[in-house]
Amino acid sequence: QVSKEPPSPALPMLARSVRAMVGPARRGYYVARADSIPEMHRHATTIICVRKADKVCMIGDGQVTQGSMIKKPNARKVRRLGAGVVAGFAGSTADCLSLMERLEGKLEEYPGQLLRASVELAKQWRLDRYLRHLQATLIVADEKISLEVTGNGDVIESHDGVLAVGSGSPFALAAARALMPMDLTAKETAERAMHIAADMCTGTNHNFVIEEVLPGQKEGEDKKPAPATE
């Protein structure tokens, strides 16, 4: 049965609003403007850093995703940079490695000053015409401080000893903060939080790479990289 009621006067207004939002019609379809589509900043991975009782543990998963396909299950996204400094990255591999090389250079320029080196990297990343297009987010930590560094010029220090980046970071961050009051080490807290994130995030797996920074760790005393574990 076809309704004979006149169309609502609100419909033409709604149609105009939709046209204004998605752009001009083409062959009966509305094409969304590129600037109306929100940019996705969360990369398909999870990196978490937990600082507790003078110990620091950073864990990253090993999954590499291309579109909807898993390309590799055991990539190494957490690395050790020189004396007592660990770093984890989320983003395109080439971009991340390029930024980590530059961070190593800054650490050589400002030895023992991770905050200063990170600020200088963020300034260069923000202002350089080439670097500003690199899509990545870094977490770096040493015995004294843990920082998140982004291409927007942000250098963020955690207020509670927990930092996380990547698509599974909301799950890992919430889990780690809930576990912080418990009688667990930094490594145990980070591992449990990562397992929760891997169970919930499709871009994260249970193949972890773990690095720790211990009190008083100096150059030449760095532990060997921990193997990936299932």
JSON list of C-alpha atoms in Angstrom, two decimals:
[
{"chain": "A", "resi": 1, "resn": "GLN", "atom": "CA", "xyz": [0.00, 0.00, 0.00]},
{"chain": "A", "resi": 2, "resn": "VAL", "atom": "CA", "xyz": [1.45, 3.33, -1.14]},
{"chain": "A", "resi": 3, "resn": "SER", "atom": "CA", "xyz": [1.10, 6.19, 1.29]},
{"chain": "A", "resi": 4, "resn": "LYS", "atom": "CA", "xyz": [-0.60, 9.27, -0.13]},
{"chain": "A", "resi": 5, "resn": "GLU", "atom": "CA", "xyz": [0.65, 11.56, 2.62]},
{"chain": "A", "resi": 6, "resn": "PRO", "atom": "CA", "xyz": [2.72, 14.53, 1.40]},
{"chain": "A", "resi": 7, "resn": "PRO", "atom": "CA", "xyz": [6.49, 14.27, 2.04]},
{"chain": "A", "resi": 8, "resn": "SER", "atom": "CA", "xyz": [7.79, 15.80, 5.22]},
{"chain": "A", "resi": 9, "resn": "PRO", "atom": "CA", "xyz": [9.11, 19.36, 4.79]},
{"chain": "A", "resi": 10, "resn": "ALA", "atom": "CA", "xyz": [12.24, 18.28, 6.67]},
{"chain": "A", "resi": 11, "resn": "LEU", "atom": "CA", "xyz": [13.29, 15.88, 3.88]},
{"chain": "A", "resi": 12, "resn": "PRO", "atom": "CA", "xyz": [14.53, 18.53, 1.39]},
{"chain": "A", "resi": 13, "resn": "MET", "atom": "CA", "xyz": [16.54, 20.16, 4.20]},
{"chain": "A", "resi": 14, "resn": "LEU", "atom": "CA", "xyz": [18.05, 16.78, 5.09]},
{"chain": "A", "resi": 15, "resn": "ALA", "atom": "CA", "xyz": [18.97, 16.15, 1.46]},
{"chain": "A", "resi": 16, "resn": "ARG", "atom": "CA", "xyz": [20.71, 19.52, 1.22]},
{"chain": "A", "resi": 17, "resn": "SER", "atom": "CA", "xyz": [22.65, 18.75, 4.41]},
{"chain": "A", "resi": 18, "resn": "VAL", "atom": "CA", "xyz": [23.76, 15.40, 3.01]},
{"chain": "A", "resi": 19, "resn": "ARG", "atom": "CA", "xyz": [24.88, 17.02, -0.28]},
{"chain": "A", "resi": 20, "resn": "ALA", "atom": "CA", "xyz": [26.85, 19.63, 1.60]},
{"chain": "A", "resi": 21, "resn": "MET", "atom": "CA", "xyz": [28.52, 16.96, 3.71]},
{"chain": "A", "resi": 22, "resn": "VAL", "atom": "CA", "xyz": [29.45, 14.40, 1.04]},
{"chain": "A", "resi": 23, "resn": "GLY", "atom": "CA", "xyz": [29.93, 16.59, -2.03]},
{"chain": "A", "resi": 24, "resn": "PRO", "atom": "CA", "xyz": [28.24, 16.77, -5.46]},
{"chain": "A", "resi": 25, "resn": "ALA", "atom": "CA", "xyz": [26.25, 13.86, -6.88]},
{"chain": "A", "resi": 26, "resn": "ARG", "atom": "CA", "xyz": [27.77, 11.87, -9.73]},
{"chain": "A", "resi": 27, "resn": "ARG", "atom": "CA", "xyz": [25.57, 9.50, -11.76]},
{"chain": "A", "resi": 28, "resn": "GLY", "atom": "CA", "xyz": [23.15, 9.15, -8.90]},
{"chain": "A", "resi": 29, "resn": "TYR", "atom": "CA", "xyz": [25.81, 8.50, -6.24]},
{"chain": "A", "resi": 30, "resn": "TYR", "atom": "CA", "xyz": [27.25, 10.81, -3.66]},
{"chain": "A", "resi": 31, "resn": "VAL", "atom": "CA", "xyz": [31.04, 10.87, -3.50]},
{"chain": "A", "resi": 32, "resn": "ALA", "atom": "CA", "xyz": [32.60, 11.78, -0.19]},
{"chain": "A", "resi": 33, "resn": "ARG", "atom": "CA", "xyz": [35.22, 14.50, -0.22]},
{"chain": "A", "resi": 34, "resn": "ALA", "atom": "CA", "xyz": [38.68, 13.40, 0.90]},
{"chain": "A", "resi": 35, "resn": "ASP", "atom": "CA", "xyz": [38.81, 16.11, 3.56]},
{"chain": "A", "resi": 36, "resn": "SER", "atom": "CA", "xyz": [35.56, 14.82, 5.10]},
{"chain": "A", "resi": 37, "resn": "ILE", "atom": "CA", "xyz": [37.01, 11.37, 5.82]},
{"chain": "A", "resi": 38, "resn": "PRO", "atom": "CA", "xyz": [38.77, 11.19, 9.20]},
{"chain": "A", "resi": 39, "resn": "GLU", "atom": "CA", "xyz": [42.39, 10.10, 9.07]},
{"chain": "A", "resi": 40, "resn": "MET", "atom": "CA", "xyz": [43.17, 6.85, 10.92]},
{"chain": "A", "resi": 41, "resn": "HIS", "atom": "CA", "xyz": [46.07, 7.42, 13.28]},
{"chain": "A", "resi": 42, "resn": "ARG", "atom": "CA", "xyz": [46.12, 4.03, 14.99]},
{"chain": "A", "resi": 43, "resn": "HIS", "atom": "CA", "xyz": [48.48, 1.56, 13.35]},
{"chain": "A", "resi": 44, "resn": "ALA", "atom": "CA", "xyz": [47.74, -2.18, 13.44]},
{"chain": "A", "resi": 45, "resn": "THR", "atom": "CA", "xyz": [49.99, -3.21, 16.32]},
{"chain": "A", "resi": 46, "resn": "THR", "atom": "CA", "xyz": [50.40, -2.77, 20.08]},
{"chain": "A", "resi": 47, "resn": "ILE", "atom": "CA", "xyz": [53.44, -1.48, 21.95]},
{"chain": "A", "resi": 48, "resn": "ILE", "atom": "CA", "xyz": [53.34, -1.05, 25.72]},
{"chain": "A", "resi": 49, "resn": "CYS", "atom": "CA", "xyz": [55.86, 0.27, 28.21]},
{"chain": "A", "resi": 50, "resn": "VAL", "atom": "CA", "xyz": [55.47, -0.24, 31.96]},
{"chain": "A", "resi": 51, "resn": "ARG", "atom": "CA", "xyz": [57.66, 1.41, 34.61]},
{"chain": "A", "resi": 52, "resn": "LYS", "atom": "CA", "xyz": [57.36, -0.05, 38.09]},
{"chain": "A", "resi": 53, "resn": "ALA", "atom": "CA", "xyz": [59.71, -0.39, 41.09]},
{"chain": "A", "resi": 54, "resn": "ASP", "atom": "CA", "xyz": [62.74, 1.06, 39.25]},
{"chain": "A", "resi": 55, "resn": "LYS", "atom": "CA", "xyz": [62.34, -1.41, 36.38]},
{"chain": "A", "resi": 56, "resn": "VAL", "atom": "CA", "xyz": [61.09, -0.77, 32.88]},
{"chain": "A", "resi": 57, "resn": "CYS", "atom": "CA", "xyz": [59.60, -3.34, 30.51]},
{"chain": "A", "resi": 58, "resn": "MET", "atom": "CA", "xyz": [58.62, -2.68, 26.90]},
{"chain": "A", "resi": 59, "resn": "ILE", "atom": "CA", "xyz": [56.72, -5.27, 24.86]},
{"chain": "A", "resi": 60, "resn": "GLY", "atom": "CA", "xyz": [55.61, -5.28, 21.25]},
{"chain": "A", "resi": 61, "resn": "ASP", "atom": "CA", "xyz": [53.64, -7.83, 19.27]},
{"chain": "A", "resi": 62, "resn": "GLY", "atom": "CA", "xyz": [54.97, -9.33, 16.05]},
{"chain": "A", "resi": 63, "resn": "GLN", "atom": "CA", "xyz": [52.06, -9.03, 13.63]},
{"chain": "A", "resi": 64, "resn": "VAL", "atom": "CA", "xyz": [52.52, -7.22, 10.32]},
{"chain": "A", "resi": 65, "resn": "THR", "atom": "CA", "xyz": [49.26, -6.39, 8.57]},
{"chain": "A", "resi": 66, "resn": "GLN", "atom": "CA", "xyz": [48.67, -5.27, 5.00]},
{"chain": "A", "resi": 67, "resn": "GLY", "atom": "CA", "xyz": [45.06, -4.30, 4.54]},
{"chain": "A", "resi": 68, "resn": "SER", "atom": "CA", "xyz": [43.00, -7.23, 5.79]},
{"chain": "A", "resi": 69, "resn": "MET", "atom": "CA", "xyz": [45.84, -9.73, 5.37]},
{"chain": "A", "resi": 70, "resn": "ILE", "atom": "CA", "xyz": [48.45, -10.80, 7.94]},
{"chain": "A", "resi": 71, "resn": "LYS", "atom": "CA", "xyz": [51.83, -10.71, 6.19]},
{"chain": "A", "resi": 72, "resn": "LYS", "atom": "CA", "xyz": [54.13, -11.76, 9.04]},
{"chain": "A", "resi": 73, "resn": "PRO", "atom": "CA", "xyz": [53.62, -12.97, 12.63]},
{"chain": "A", "resi": 74, "resn": "ASN", "atom": "CA", "xyz": [57.06, -12.37, 14.18]},
{"chain": "A", "resi": 75, "resn": "ALA", "atom": "CA", "xyz": [58.31, -8.88, 13.31]},
{"chain": "A", "resi": 76, "resn": "ARG", "atom": "CA", "xyz": [60.55, -7.11, 15.80]},
{"chain": "A", "resi": 77, "resn": "LYS", "atom": "CA", "xyz": [59.03, -3.75, 16.75]},
{"chain": "A", "resi": 78, "resn": "VAL", "atom": "CA", "xyz": [60.90, -3.24, 20.03]},
{"chain": "A", "resi": 79, "resn": "ARG", "atom": "CA", "xyz": [64.64, -2.59, 19.85]},
{"chain": "A", "resi": 80, "resn": "ARG", "atom": "CA", "xyz": [67.50, -1.53, 22.08]},
{"chain": "A", "resi": 81, "resn": "LEU", "atom": "CA", "xyz": [69.23, 1.76, 21.27]},
{"chain": "A", "resi": 82, "resn": "GLY", "atom": "CA", "xyz": [72.66, 1.99, 22.82]},
{"chain": "A", "resi": 83, "resn": "ALA", "atom": "CA", "xyz": [73.23, 2.11, 26.55]},
{"chain": "A", "resi": 84, "resn": "GLY", "atom": "CA", "xyz": [70.12, 1.41, 28.58]},
{"chain": "A", "resi": 85, "resn": "VAL", "atom": "CA", "xyz": [67.62, 2.84, 26.07]},
{"chain": "A", "resi": 86, "resn": "VAL", "atom": "CA", "xyz": [64.80, 0.82, 24.50]},
{"chain": "A", "resi": 87, "resn": "ALA", "atom": "CA", "xyz": [62.38, 1.93, 21.81]},
{"chain": "A", "resi": 88, "resn": "GLY", "atom": "CA", "xyz": [59.20, 0.56, 20.27]},
{"chain": "A", "resi": 89, "resn": "PHE", "atom": "CA", "xyz": [57.40, 1.76, 17.18]},
{"chain": "A", "resi": 90, "resn": "ALA", "atom": "CA", "xyz": [54.01, 1.64, 15.52]},
{"chain": "A", "resi": 91, "resn": "GLY", "atom": "CA", "xyz": [53.66, 2.54, 11.86]},
{"chain": "A", "resi": 92, "resn": "SER", "atom": "CA", "xyz": [55.33, 1.88, 8.51]},
{"chain": "A", "resi": 93, "resn": "THR", "atom": "CA", "xyz": [58.53, -0.10, 8.98]},
{"chain": "A", "resi": 94, "resn": "ALA", "atom": "CA", "xyz": [60.71, 2.09, 6.78]},
{"chain": "A", "resi": 95, "resn": "ASP", "atom": "CA", "xyz": [59.42, 5.27, 8.45]},
{"chain": "A", "resi": 96, "resn": "CYS", "atom": "CA", "xyz": [59.94, 3.86, 11.94]},
{"chain": "A", "resi": 97, "resn": "LEU", "atom": "CA", "xyz": [63.47, 2.64, 11.26]},
{"chain": "A", "resi": 98, "resn": "SER", "atom": "CA", "xyz": [64.38, 5.97, 9.69]},
{"chain": "A", "resi": 99, "resn": "LEU", "atom": "CA", "xyz": [63.18, 7.80, 12.80]},
{"chain": "A", "resi": 100, "resn": "MET", "atom": "CA", "xyz": [64.95, 5.41, 15.16]},
{"chain": "A", "resi": 101, "resn": "GLU", "atom": "CA", "xyz": [68.22, 5.97, 13.29]},
{"chain": "A", "resi": 102, "resn": "ARG", "atom": "CA", "xyz": [67.78, 9.70, 13.73]},
{"chain": "A", "resi": 103, "resn": "LEU", "atom": "CA", "xyz": [67.00, 9.20, 17.41]},
{"chain": "A", "resi": 104, "resn": "GLU", "atom": "CA", "xyz": [70.22, 7.22, 17.78]},
{"chain": "A", "resi": 105, "resn": "GLY", "atom": "CA", "xyz": [72.04, 10.16, 16.25]},
{"chain": "A", "resi": 106, "resn": "LYS", "atom": "CA", "xyz": [70.42, 12.54, 18.72]},
{"chain": "A", "resi": 107, "resn": "LEU", "atom": "CA", "xyz": [71.39, 10.25, 21.61]},
{"chain": "A", "resi": 108, "resn": "GLU", "atom": "CA", "xyz": [75.00, 10.34, 20.42]},
{"chain": "A", "resi": 109, "resn": "GLU", "atom": "CA", "xyz": [74.76, 14.13, 20.27]},
{"chain": "A", "resi": 110, "resn": "TYR", "atom": "CA", "xyz": [73.16, 14.32, 23.75]},
{"chain": "A", "resi": 111, "resn": "PRO", "atom": "CA", "xyz": [74.43, 11.24, 25.63]},
{"chain": "A", "resi": 112, "resn": "GLY", "atom": "CA", "xyz": [72.44, 10.33, 28.71]},
{"chain": "A", "resi": 113, "resn": "GLN", "atom": "CA", "xyz": [69.74, 12.93, 27.91]},
{"chain": "A", "resi": 114, "resn": "LEU", "atom": "CA", "xyz": [66.83, 10.98, 26.46]},
{"chain": "A", "resi": 115, "resn": "LEU", "atom": "CA", "xyz": [64.36, 13.82, 27.01]},
{"chain": "A", "resi": 116, "resn": "ARG", "atom": "CA", "xyz": [66.56, 16.35, 25.21]},
{"chain": "A", "resi": 117, "resn": "ALA", "atom": "CA", "xyz": [67.22, 13.92, 22.36]},
{"chain": "A", "resi": 118, "resn": "SER", "atom": "CA", "xyz": [63.49, 13.18, 22.00]},
{"chain": "A", "resi": 119, "resn": "VAL", "atom": "CA", "xyz": [62.56, 16.87, 21.96]},
{"chain": "A", "resi": 120, "resn": "GLU", "atom": "CA", "xyz": [65.16, 17.57, 19.30]},
{"chain": "A", "resi": 121, "resn": "LEU", "atom": "CA", "xyz": [63.86, 14.65, 17.23]},
{"chain": "A", "resi": 122, "resn": "ALA", "atom": "CA", "xyz": [60.26, 15.87, 17.57]},
{"chain": "A", "resi": 123, "resn": "LYS", "atom": "CA", "xyz": [61.28, 19.38, 16.46]},
{"chain": "A", "resi": 124, "resn": "GLN", "atom": "CA", "xyz": [63.11, 18.01, 13.43]},
{"chain": "A", "resi": 125, "resn": "TRP", "atom": "CA", "xyz": [60.25, 15.62, 12.67]},
{"chain": "A", "resi": 126, "resn": "ARG", "atom": "CA", "xyz": [57.74, 18.46, 12.82]},
{"chain": "A", "resi": 127, "resn": "LEU", "atom": "CA", "xyz": [59.68, 21.01, 10.78]},
{"chain": "A", "resi": 128, "resn": "ASP", "atom": "CA", "xyz": [61.59, 18.98, 8.20]},
{"chain": "A", "resi": 129, "resn": "ARG", "atom": "CA", "xyz": [59.79, 18.81, 4.84]},
{"chain": "A", "resi": 130, "resn": "TYR", "atom": "CA", "xyz": [60.74, 15.16, 4.37]},
{"chain": "A", "resi": 131, "resn": "LEU", "atom": "CA", "xyz": [60.30, 13.88, 7.90]},
{"chain": "A", "resi": 132, "resn": "ARG", "atom": "CA", "xyz": [56.88, 15.46, 8.46]},
{"chain": "A", "resi": 133, "resn": "HIS", "atom": "CA", "xyz": [55.35, 12.89, 6.09]},
{"chain": "A", "resi": 134, "resn": "LEU", "atom": "CA", "xyz": [56.64, 9.88, 8.01]},
{"chain": "A", "resi": 135, "resn": "GLN", "atom": "CA", "xyz": [53.78, 7.91, 9.55]},
{"chain": "A", "resi": 136, "resn": "ALA", "atom": "CA", "xyz": [54.92, 6.50, 12.88]},
{"chain": "A", "resi": 137, "resn": "THR", "atom": "CA", "xyz": [54.71, 6.80, 16.65]},
{"chain": "A", "resi": 138, "resn": "LEU", "atom": "CA", "xyz": [57.58, 5.96, 18.99]},
{"chain": "A", "resi": 139, "resn": "ILE", "atom": "CA", "xyz": [57.86, 5.00, 22.65]},
{"chain": "A", "resi": 140, "resn": "VAL", "atom": "CA", "xyz": [61.33, 5.40, 24.14]},
{"chain": "A", "resi": 141, "resn": "ALA", "atom": "CA", "xyz": [62.49, 4.69, 27.68]},
{"chain": "A", "resi": 142, "resn": "ASP", "atom": "CA", "xyz": [65.60, 4.58, 29.80]},
{"chain": "A", "resi": 143, "resn": "GLU", "atom": "CA", "xyz": [66.26, 4.17, 33.51]},
{"chain": "A", "resi": 144, "resn": "LYS", "atom": "CA", "xyz": [64.87, 7.64, 34.31]},
{"chain": "A", "resi": 145, "resn": "ILE", "atom": "CA", "xyz": [62.02, 8.45, 31.93]},
{"chain": "A", "resi": 146, "resn": "SER", "atom": "CA", "xyz": [59.48, 7.00, 29.47]},
{"chain": "A", "resi": 147, "resn": "LEU", "atom": "CA", "xyz": [58.28, 9.10, 26.53]},
{"chain": "A", "resi": 148, "resn": "GLU", "atom": "CA", "xyz": [55.88, 8.93, 23.60]},
{"chain": "A", "resi": 149, "resn": "VAL", "atom": "CA", "xyz": [57.10, 10.84, 20.53]},
{"chain": "A", "resi": 150, "resn": "THR", "atom": "CA", "xyz": [54.84, 11.71, 17.59]},
{"chain": "A", "resi": 151, "resn": "GLY", "atom": "CA", "xyz": [55.10, 13.59, 14.31]},
{"chain": "A", "resi": 152, "resn": "ASN", "atom": "CA", "xyz": [52.82, 16.33, 15.65]},
{"chain": "A", "resi": 153, "resn": "GLY", "atom": "CA", "xyz": [55.66, 17.56, 17.82]},
{"chain": "A", "resi": 154, "resn": "ASP", "atom": "CA", "xyz": [54.35, 15.84, 20.96]},
{"chain": "A", "resi": 155, "resn": "VAL", "atom": "CA", "xyz": [56.75, 14.48, 23.55]},
{"chain": "A", "resi": 156, "resn": "ILE", "atom": "CA", "xyz": [54.57, 12.96, 26.27]},
{"chain": "A", "resi": 157, "resn": "GLU", "atom": "CA", "xyz": [55.77, 11.60, 29.59]},
{"chain": "A", "resi": 158, "resn": "SER", "atom": "CA", "xyz": [53.53, 9.12, 31.36]},
{"chain": "A", "resi": 159, "resn": "HIS", "atom": "CA", "xyz": [52.04, 10.26, 34.66]},
{"chain": "A", "resi": 160, "resn": "ASP", "atom": "CA", "xyz": [51.50, 6.73, 35.97]},
{"chain": "A", "resi": 161, "resn": "GLY", "atom": "CA", "xyz": [54.34, 4.72, 34.47]},
{"chain": "A", "resi": 162, "resn": "VAL", "atom": "CA", "xyz": [52.34, 3.26, 31.55]},
{"chain": "A", "resi": 163, "resn": "LEU", "atom": "CA", "xyz": [52.49, 4.19, 27.87]},
{"chain": "A", "resi": 164, "resn": "ALA", "atom": "CA", "xyz": [50.98, 2.39, 24.87]},
{"chain": "A", "resi": 165, "resn": "VAL", "atom": "CA", "xyz": [50.62, 3.05, 21.15]},
{"chain": "A", "resi": 166, "resn": "GLY", "atom": "CA", "xyz": [48.99, 1.26, 18.23]},
{"chain": "A", "resi": 167, "resn": "SER", "atom": "CA", "xyz": [45.55, -0.13, 17.46]},
{"chain": "A", "resi": 168, "resn": "GLY", "atom": "CA", "xyz": [45.47, -2.23, 20.63]},
{"chain": "A", "resi": 169, "resn": "SER", "atom": "CA", "xyz": [46.78, 0.53, 22.88]},
{"chain": "A", "resi": 170, "resn": "PRO", "atom": "CA", "xyz": [43.42, 1.39, 24.53]},
{"chain": "A", "resi": 171, "resn": "PHE", "atom": "CA", "xyz": [43.03, -2.22, 25.70]},
{"chain": "A", "resi": 172, "resn": "ALA", "atom": "CA", "xyz": [46.64, -2.60, 26.82]},
{"chain": "A", "resi": 173, "resn": "LEU", "atom": "CA", "xyz": [46.69, 0.77, 28.55]},
{"chain": "A", "resi": 174, "resn": "ALA", "atom": "CA", "xyz": [43.46, 0.13, 30.47]},
{"chain": "A", "resi": 175, "resn": "ALA", "atom": "CA", "xyz": [44.57, -3.36, 31.49]},
{"chain": "A", "resi": 176, "resn": "ALA", "atom": "CA", "xyz": [48.02, -2.21, 32.64]},
{"chain": "A", "resi": 177, "resn": "ARG", "atom": "CA", "xyz": [46.58, 0.62, 34.71]},
{"chain": "A", "resi": 178, "resn": "ALA", "atom": "CA", "xyz": [44.18, -1.79, 36.39]},
{"chain": "A", "resi": 179, "resn": "LEU", "atom": "CA", "xyz": [47.07, -4.16, 37.16]},
{"chain": "A", "resi": 180, "resn": "MET", "atom": "CA", "xyz": [49.48, -1.51, 38.49]},
{"chain": "A", "resi": 181, "resn": "PRO", "atom": "CA", "xyz": [48.25, -1.68, 42.15]},
{"chain": "A", "resi": 182, "resn": "MET", "atom": "CA", "xyz": [48.70, -5.46, 42.21]},
{"chain": "A", "resi": 183, "resn": "ASP", "atom": "CA", "xyz": [51.83, -7.20, 43.48]},
{"chain": "A", "resi": 184, "resn": "LEU", "atom": "CA", "xyz": [53.31, -7.77, 40.02]},
{"chain": "A", "resi": 185, "resn": "THR", "atom": "CA", "xyz": [56.61, -6.82, 38.43]},
{"chain": "A", "resi": 186, "resn": "ALA", "atom": "CA", "xyz": [56.81, -4.44, 35.48]},
{"chain": "A", "resi": 187, "resn": "LYS", "atom": "CA", "xyz": [57.34, -7.38, 33.13]},
{"chain": "A", "resi": 188, "resn": "GLU", "atom": "CA", "xyz": [54.40, -9.37, 34.52]},
{"chain": "A", "resi": 189, "resn": "THR", "atom": "CA", "xyz": [52.12, -6.32, 34.30]},
{"chain": "A", "resi": 190, "resn": "ALA", "atom": "CA", "xyz": [53.12, -5.58, 30.71]},
{"chain": "A", "resi": 191, "resn": "GLU", "atom": "CA", "xyz": [52.75, -9.21, 29.63]},
{"chain": "A", "resi": 192, "resn": "ARG", "atom": "CA", "xyz": [49.27, -9.60, 31.11]},
{"chain": "A", "resi": 193, "resn": "ALA", "atom": "CA", "xyz": [48.15, -6.32, 29.55]},
{"chain": "A", "resi": 194, "resn": "MET", "atom": "CA", "xyz": [49.52, -7.37, 26.15]},
{"chain": "A", "resi": 195, "resn": "HIS", "atom": "CA", "xyz": [47.71, -10.70, 26.27]},
{"chain": "A", "resi": 196, "resn": "ILE", "atom": "CA", "xyz": [44.45, -8.87, 26.93]},
{"chain": "A", "resi": 197, "resn": "ALA", "atom": "CA", "xyz": [45.12, -6.49, 24.02]},
{"chain": "A", "resi": 198, "resn": "ALA", "atom": "CA", "xyz": [46.02, -9.39, 21.71]},
{"chain": "A", "resi": 199, "resn": "ASP", "atom": "CA", "xyz": [42.77, -11.15, 22.60]},
{"chain": "A", "resi": 200, "resn": "MET", "atom": "CA", "xyz": [40.74, -8.06, 21.71]},
{"chain": "A", "resi": 201, "resn": "CYS", "atom": "CA", "xyz": [42.61, -6.34, 18.86]},
{"chain": "A", "resi": 202, "resn": "THR", "atom": "CA", "xyz": [42.67, -7.91, 15.38]},
{"chain": "A", "resi": 203, "resn": "GLY", "atom": "CA", "xyz": [45.92, -6.12, 14.56]},
{"chain": "A", "resi": 204, "resn": "THR", "atom": "CA", "xyz": [47.81, -7.65, 17.49]},
{"chain": "A", "resi": 205, "resn": "ASN", "atom": "CA", "xyz": [49.01, -11.22, 18.09]},
{"chain": "A", "resi": 206, "resn": "HIS", "atom": "CA", "xyz": [50.52, -13.13, 21.02]},
{"chain": "A", "resi": 207, "resn": "ASN", "atom": "CA", "xyz": [54.03, -13.28, 19.51]},
{"chain": "A", "resi": 208, "resn": "PHE", "atom": "CA", "xyz": [55.81, -10.85, 21.86]},
{"chain": "A", "resi": 209, "resn": "VAL", "atom": "CA", "xyz": [59.24, -9.25, 21.85]},
{"chain": "A", "resi": 210, "resn": "ILE", "atom": "CA", "xyz": [60.31, -8.11, 25.32]},
{"chain": "A", "resi": 211, "resn": "GLU", "atom": "CA", "xyz": [63.03, -5.66, 26.36]},
{"chain": "A", "resi": 212, "resn": "GLU", "atom": "CA", "xyz": [63.82, -4.51, 29.88]},
{"chain": "A", "resi": 213, "resn": "VAL", "atom": "CA", "xyz": [65.82, -1.66, 31.40]},
{"chain": "A", "resi": 214, "resn": "LEU", "atom": "CA", "xyz": [67.19, -2.53, 34.82]},
{"chain": "A", "resi": 215, "resn": "PRO", "atom": "CA", "xyz": [68.51, -0.15, 37.51]},
{"chain": "A", "resi": 216, "resn": "GLY", "atom": "CA", "xyz": [72.14, 0.82, 37.03]},
{"chain": "A", "resi": 217, "resn": "GLN", "atom": "CA", "xyz": [72.36, -0.70, 33.56]},
{"chain": "A", "resi": 218, "resn": "LYS", "atom": "CA", "xyz": [75.27, 0.87, 31.71]},
{"chain": "A", "resi": 219, "resn": "GLU", "atom": "CA", "xyz": [76.87, 0.64, 28.32]},
{"chain": "A", "resi": 220, "resn": "GLY", "atom": "CA", "xyz": [78.22, -2.83, 27.66]},
{"chain": "A", "resi": 221, "resn": "GLU", "atom": "CA", "xyz": [75.80, -4.42, 30.14]},
{"chain": "A", "resi": 222, "resn": "ASP", "atom": "CA", "xyz": [72.78, -4.53, 27.85]},
{"chain": "A", "resi": 223, "resn": "LYS", "atom": "CA", "xyz": [70.97, -7.81, 27.88]},
{"chain": "A", "resi": 224, "resn": "LYS", "atom": "CA", "xyz": [70.71, -9.86, 24.73]},
{"chain": "A", "resi": 225, "resn": "PRO", "atom": "CA", "xyz": [67.40, -9.30, 22.94]},
{"chain": "A", "resi": 226, "resn": "ALA", "atom": "CA", "xyz": [64.68, -11.53, 24.30]},
{"chain": "A", "resi": 227, "resn": "PRO", "atom": "CA", "xyz": [63.42, -14.04, 21.70]},
{"chain": "A", "resi": 228, "resn": "ALA", "atom": "CA", "xyz": [59.89, -13.85, 20.45]},
{"chain": "A", "resi": 229, "resn": "THR", "atom": "CA", "xyz": [57.56, -16.01, 22.54]},
{"chain": "A", "resi": 230, "resn": "GLU", "atom": "CA", "xyz": [54.23, -17.52, 21.73]}
]
